Amino acid sequence: MKTKLVTLALLLTGAVGFAQSADEAVKKACAAETANFDKRDLTAVVAGYADVPYASRYWPNNAHNGATAIRAAYTTYVASAPQPTPMTREQSNWQLRPLGETYYWATYDQASTGADGKKSHSKEVRLLEKIGGQWKMVSVVTLPMPAPE
């Protein structure tokens, strides 16, 4: 009985460690997607998405379905606004849920402050898929909200 309890304790400890490390990896992938966009690093932004036909990106002013359409949209945007956007971003209120071993659901608030001091706030939703050991964006939803005072 003691051996079974020790084994169970070790398994639970490993599961908690996996969840914590996966949580951190997902947060890092989400933050990198935003930072790379702000830097206008098209290669890094596109590399952060899963290269799959079911990928999606939804913003208030447009929506794109499929990795090809997402790549094209980012390429067009960076060509029209190639200068990096100096922003300070802060993500908070994370809600993270593993969906099996290969998918992760993440929601969070994002507070942004531009170089001019202008503030904005958004609700962010991400679905990530683990591909080749890396968490990749499968679906990105950004919902602007009134900036908190």
PDB file of C-alpha atoms in Angstrom:
ATOM      1  CA  MET A   1       0.000   0.000   0.000  1.00  0.00           C
ATOM      2  CA  LYS A   2       2.833   2.371   0.908  1.00  0.00           C
ATOM      3  CA  THR A   3       4.471   1.734  -2.479  1.00  0.00           C
ATOM      4  CA  LYS A   4       1.215   2.565  -4.271  1.00  0.00           C
ATOM      5  CA  LEU A   5       0.856   5.825  -2.334  1.00  0.00           C
ATOM      6  CA  VAL A   6       4.439   6.838  -3.083  1.00  0.00           C
ATOM      7  CA  THR A   7       3.942   5.997  -6.771  1.00  0.00           C
ATOM      8  CA  LEU A   8       0.699   7.997  -6.873  1.00  0.00           C
ATOM      9  CA  ALA A   9       2.381  10.952  -5.173  1.00  0.00           C
ATOM     10  CA  LEU A  10       5.223  10.893  -7.706  1.00  0.00           C
ATOM     11  CA  LEU A  11       2.797  10.728 -10.627  1.00  0.00           C
ATOM     12  CA  LEU A  12       0.769  13.643  -9.276  1.00  0.00           C
ATOM     13  CA  THR A  13       3.910  15.690  -8.696  1.00  0.00           C
ATOM     14  CA  GLY A  14       4.990  15.058 -12.287  1.00  0.00           C
ATOM     15  CA  ALA A  15       1.554  16.001 -13.615  1.00  0.00           C
ATOM     16  CA  VAL A  16       1.578  19.282 -11.681  1.00  0.00           C
ATOM     17  CA  GLY A  17       5.084  20.039 -12.974  1.00  0.00           C
ATOM     18  CA  PHE A  18       3.986  19.334 -16.553  1.00  0.00           C
ATOM     19  CA  ALA A  19       0.965  21.620 -16.211  1.00  0.00           C
ATOM     20  CA  GLN A  20       3.057  24.434 -14.753  1.00  0.00           C
ATOM     21  CA  SER A  21       5.729  24.172 -17.450  1.00  0.00           C
ATOM     22  CA  ALA A  22       3.094  23.938 -20.195  1.00  0.00           C
ATOM     23  CA  ASP A  23       1.292  26.969 -18.723  1.00  0.00           C
ATOM     24  CA  GLU A  24       4.524  28.969 -18.834  1.00  0.00           C
ATOM     25  CA  ALA A  25       5.327  27.825 -22.383  1.00  0.00           C
ATOM     26  CA  VAL A  26       1.845  28.854 -23.559  1.00  0.00           C
ATOM     27  CA  LYS A  27       2.134  32.266 -21.868  1.00  0.00           C
ATOM     28  CA  LYS A  28       5.535  32.735 -23.486  1.00  0.00           C
ATOM     29  CA  ALA A  29       4.162  31.829 -26.941  1.00  0.00           C
ATOM     30  CA  CYS A  30       1.270  34.294 -26.533  1.00  0.00           C
ATOM     31  CA  ALA A  31       3.566  37.113 -25.380  1.00  0.00           C
ATOM     32  CA  ALA A  32       6.015  36.392 -28.222  1.00  0.00           C
ATOM     33  CA  GLU A  33       3.247  36.611 -30.820  1.00  0.00           C
ATOM     34  CA  THR A  34       2.391  40.135 -29.630  1.00  0.00           C
ATOM     35  CA  ALA A  35       6.018  41.254 -29.217  1.00  0.00           C
ATOM     36  CA  ASN A  36       6.946  39.996 -32.685  1.00  0.00           C
ATOM     37  CA  PHE A  37       3.958  41.818 -34.172  1.00  0.00           C
ATOM     38  CA  ASP A  38       4.993  45.055 -32.436  1.00  0.00           C
ATOM     39  CA  LYS A  39       8.560  44.605 -33.814  1.00  0.00           C
ATOM     40  CA  ARG A  40       7.079  43.927 -37.273  1.00  0.00           C
ATOM     41  CA  ASP A  41       9.084  40.708 -37.385  1.00  0.00           C
ATOM     42  CA  LEU A  42       7.001  39.023 -40.056  1.00  0.00           C
ATOM     43  CA  THR A  43       9.064  35.829 -40.053  1.00  0.00           C
ATOM     44  CA  ALA A  44       8.672  35.346 -36.289  1.00  0.00           C
ATOM     45  CA  VAL A  45       4.956  36.228 -36.295  1.00  0.00           C
ATOM     46  CA  VAL A  46       4.194  33.722 -39.044  1.00  0.00           C
ATOM     47  CA  ALA A  47       6.403  31.073 -37.391  1.00  0.00           C
ATOM     48  CA  GLY A  48       4.277  31.419 -34.249  1.00  0.00           C
ATOM     49  CA  TYR A  49       1.192  30.148 -36.103  1.00  0.00           C
ATOM     50  CA  ALA A  50       0.420  26.545 -36.935  1.00  0.00           C
ATOM     51  CA  ASP A  51       0.784  26.047 -40.688  1.00  0.00           C
ATOM     52  CA  VAL A  52      -2.612  24.385 -40.968  1.00  0.00           C
ATOM     53  CA  PRO A  53      -5.747  25.091 -43.007  1.00  0.00           C
ATOM     54  CA  TYR A  54      -7.883  25.355 -39.850  1.00  0.00           C
ATOM     55  CA  ALA A  55      -5.870  28.225 -38.313  1.00  0.00           C
ATOM     56  CA  SER A  56      -7.829  31.434 -37.762  1.00  0.00           C
ATOM     57  CA  ARG A  57      -7.275  35.006 -36.690  1.00  0.00           C
ATOM     58  CA  TYR A  58     -10.139  37.328 -35.698  1.00  0.00           C
ATOM     59  CA  TRP A  59      -9.769  41.034 -35.047  1.00  0.00           C
ATOM     60  CA  PRO A  60     -12.625  43.554 -34.871  1.00  0.00           C
ATOM     61  CA  ASN A  61     -11.860  44.881 -38.358  1.00  0.00           C
ATOM     62  CA  ASN A  62     -11.036  41.621 -40.162  1.00  0.00           C
ATOM     63  CA  ALA A  63     -10.888  37.852 -40.014  1.00  0.00           C
ATOM     64  CA  HIS A  64      -8.701  35.314 -41.759  1.00  0.00           C
ATOM     65  CA  ASN A  65      -9.047  31.560 -41.982  1.00  0.00           C
ATOM     66  CA  GLY A  66      -6.197  29.248 -42.910  1.00  0.00           C
ATOM     67  CA  ALA A  67      -2.454  29.689 -42.524  1.00  0.00           C
ATOM     68  CA  THR A  68      -2.110  30.985 -46.096  1.00  0.00           C
ATOM     69  CA  ALA A  69      -4.647  33.780 -45.523  1.00  0.00           C
ATOM     70  CA  ILE A  70      -3.090  34.692 -42.170  1.00  0.00           C
ATOM     71  CA  ARG A  71       0.394  34.910 -43.726  1.00  0.00           C
ATOM     72  CA  ALA A  72      -0.955  37.081 -46.547  1.00  0.00           C
ATOM     73  CA  ALA A  73      -2.748  39.405 -44.108  1.00  0.00           C
ATOM     74  CA  TYR A  74       0.360  39.892 -41.961  1.00  0.00           C
ATOM     75  CA  THR A  75       2.514  40.409 -45.069  1.00  0.00           C
ATOM     76  CA  THR A  76       0.149  43.109 -46.342  1.00  0.00           C
ATOM     77  CA  TYR A  77      -0.067  44.782 -42.931  1.00  0.00           C
ATOM     78  CA  VAL A  78       3.705  44.867 -42.372  1.00  0.00           C
ATOM     79  CA  ALA A  79       4.223  46.229 -45.902  1.00  0.00           C
ATOM     80  CA  SER A  80       1.756  49.055 -45.161  1.00  0.00           C
ATOM     81  CA  ALA A  81       3.116  49.786 -41.651  1.00  0.00           C
ATOM     82  CA  PRO A  82       6.715  48.535 -41.551  1.00  0.00           C
ATOM     83  CA  GLN A  83       7.909  50.600 -38.595  1.00  0.00           C
ATOM     84  CA  PRO A  84       7.973  48.818 -35.234  1.00  0.00           C
ATOM     85  CA  THR A  85       5.352  49.998 -32.769  1.00  0.00           C
ATOM     86  CA  PRO A  86       6.933  50.921 -29.446  1.00  0.00           C
ATOM     87  CA  MET A  87       4.466  49.533 -26.931  1.00  0.00           C
ATOM     88  CA  THR A  88       4.505  48.439 -23.344  1.00  0.00           C
ATOM     89  CA  ARG A  89       2.271  45.380 -22.937  1.00  0.00           C
ATOM     90  CA  GLU A  90       1.102  43.695 -19.792  1.00  0.00           C
ATOM     91  CA  GLN A  91      -0.854  40.455 -19.782  1.00  0.00           C
ATOM     92  CA  SER A  92      -2.915  39.531 -16.716  1.00  0.00           C
ATOM     93  CA  ASN A  93      -5.911  37.511 -15.547  1.00  0.00           C
ATOM     94  CA  TRP A  94      -4.713  34.402 -17.347  1.00  0.00           C
ATOM     95  CA  GLN A  95      -7.112  31.485 -17.654  1.00  0.00           C
ATOM     96  CA  LEU A  96      -5.303  28.434 -19.016  1.00  0.00           C
ATOM     97  CA  ARG A  97      -6.763  25.025 -19.791  1.00  0.00           C
ATOM     98  CA  PRO A  98      -4.993  22.063 -21.355  1.00  0.00           C
ATOM     99  CA  LEU A  99      -7.185  20.240 -23.851  1.00  0.00           C
ATOM    100  CA  GLY A 100      -5.523  16.864 -23.957  1.00  0.00           C
ATOM    101  CA  GLU A 101      -1.790  16.768 -24.606  1.00  0.00           C
ATOM    102  CA  THR A 102      -1.669  18.735 -27.847  1.00  0.00           C
ATOM    103  CA  TYR A 103      -4.034  21.703 -27.400  1.00  0.00           C
ATOM    104  CA  TYR A 104      -4.206  24.579 -24.927  1.00  0.00           C
ATOM    105  CA  TRP A 105      -6.883  27.207 -24.375  1.00  0.00           C
ATOM    106  CA  ALA A 106      -5.743  30.599 -23.062  1.00  0.00           C
ATOM    107  CA  THR A 107      -7.610  33.791 -22.270  1.00  0.00           C
ATOM    108  CA  TYR A 108      -6.113  36.913 -20.761  1.00  0.00           C
ATOM    109  CA  ASP A 109      -6.382  40.679 -20.488  1.00  0.00           C
ATOM    110  CA  GLN A 110      -3.818  42.795 -22.269  1.00  0.00           C
ATOM    111  CA  ALA A 111      -3.089  46.383 -21.248  1.00  0.00           C
ATOM    112  CA  SER A 112      -1.090  48.381 -23.771  1.00  0.00           C
ATOM    113  CA  THR A 113       0.592  51.765 -23.523  1.00  0.00           C
ATOM    114  CA  GLY A 114       2.009  53.435 -26.606  1.00  0.00           C
ATOM    115  CA  ALA A 115       5.076  55.674 -26.754  1.00  0.00           C
ATOM    116  CA  ASP A 116       2.663  58.626 -26.745  1.00  0.00           C
ATOM    117  CA  GLY A 117       1.131  57.448 -23.452  1.00  0.00           C
ATOM    118  CA  LYS A 118      -2.121  56.354 -25.092  1.00  0.00           C
ATOM    119  CA  LYS A 119      -3.588  53.335 -23.317  1.00  0.00           C
ATOM    120  CA  SER A 120      -5.709  50.530 -24.673  1.00  0.00           C
ATOM    121  CA  HIS A 121      -7.058  47.299 -23.281  1.00  0.00           C
ATOM    122  CA  SER A 122      -8.141  44.073 -24.913  1.00  0.00           C
ATOM    123  CA  LYS A 123      -9.472  40.646 -24.100  1.00  0.00           C
ATOM    124  CA  GLU A 124      -7.375  38.001 -25.808  1.00  0.00           C
ATOM    125  CA  VAL A 125      -8.291  34.407 -26.627  1.00  0.00           C
ATOM    126  CA  ARG A 126      -5.844  31.855 -27.981  1.00  0.00           C
ATOM    127  CA  LEU A 127      -6.071  28.224 -28.978  1.00  0.00           C
ATOM    128  CA  LEU A 128      -2.637  26.662 -29.343  1.00  0.00           C
ATOM    129  CA  GLU A 129      -1.561  23.328 -30.757  1.00  0.00           C
ATOM    130  CA  LYS A 130       1.678  21.578 -29.868  1.00  0.00           C
ATOM    131  CA  ILE A 131       3.464  20.848 -33.131  1.00  0.00           C
ATOM    132  CA  GLY A 132       7.013  19.528 -33.195  1.00  0.00           C
ATOM    133  CA  GLY A 133       7.351  20.228 -29.481  1.00  0.00           C
ATOM    134  CA  GLN A 134       6.386  23.911 -29.901  1.00  0.00           C
ATOM    135  CA  TRP A 135       3.126  25.657 -28.978  1.00  0.00           C
ATOM    136  CA  LYS A 136       1.730  27.291 -32.135  1.00  0.00           C
ATOM    137  CA  MET A 137      -1.249  29.618 -32.551  1.00  0.00           C
ATOM    138  CA  VAL A 138      -4.230  27.878 -34.106  1.00  0.00           C
ATOM    139  CA  SER A 139      -6.806  30.552 -33.335  1.00  0.00           C
ATOM    140  CA  VAL A 140      -6.302  34.150 -32.218  1.00  0.00           C
ATOM    141  CA  VAL A 141      -9.150  36.432 -31.155  1.00  0.00           C
ATOM    142  CA  THR A 142      -8.588  40.036 -30.035  1.00  0.00           C
ATOM    143  CA  LEU A 143     -11.456  42.056 -28.561  1.00  0.00           C
ATOM    144  CA  PRO A 144     -10.742  45.725 -27.759  1.00  0.00           C
ATOM    145  CA  MET A 145     -12.264  46.930 -24.504  1.00  0.00           C
ATOM    146  CA  PRO A 146     -12.479  50.350 -22.882  1.00  0.00           C
ATOM    147  CA  ALA A 147      -9.153  51.101 -21.206  1.00  0.00           C
ATOM    148  CA  PRO A 148      -9.392  50.876 -17.437  1.00  0.00           C
ATOM    149  CA  GLU A 149      -8.969  54.169 -15.640  1.00  0.00           C
TER     150      GLU A 149
END
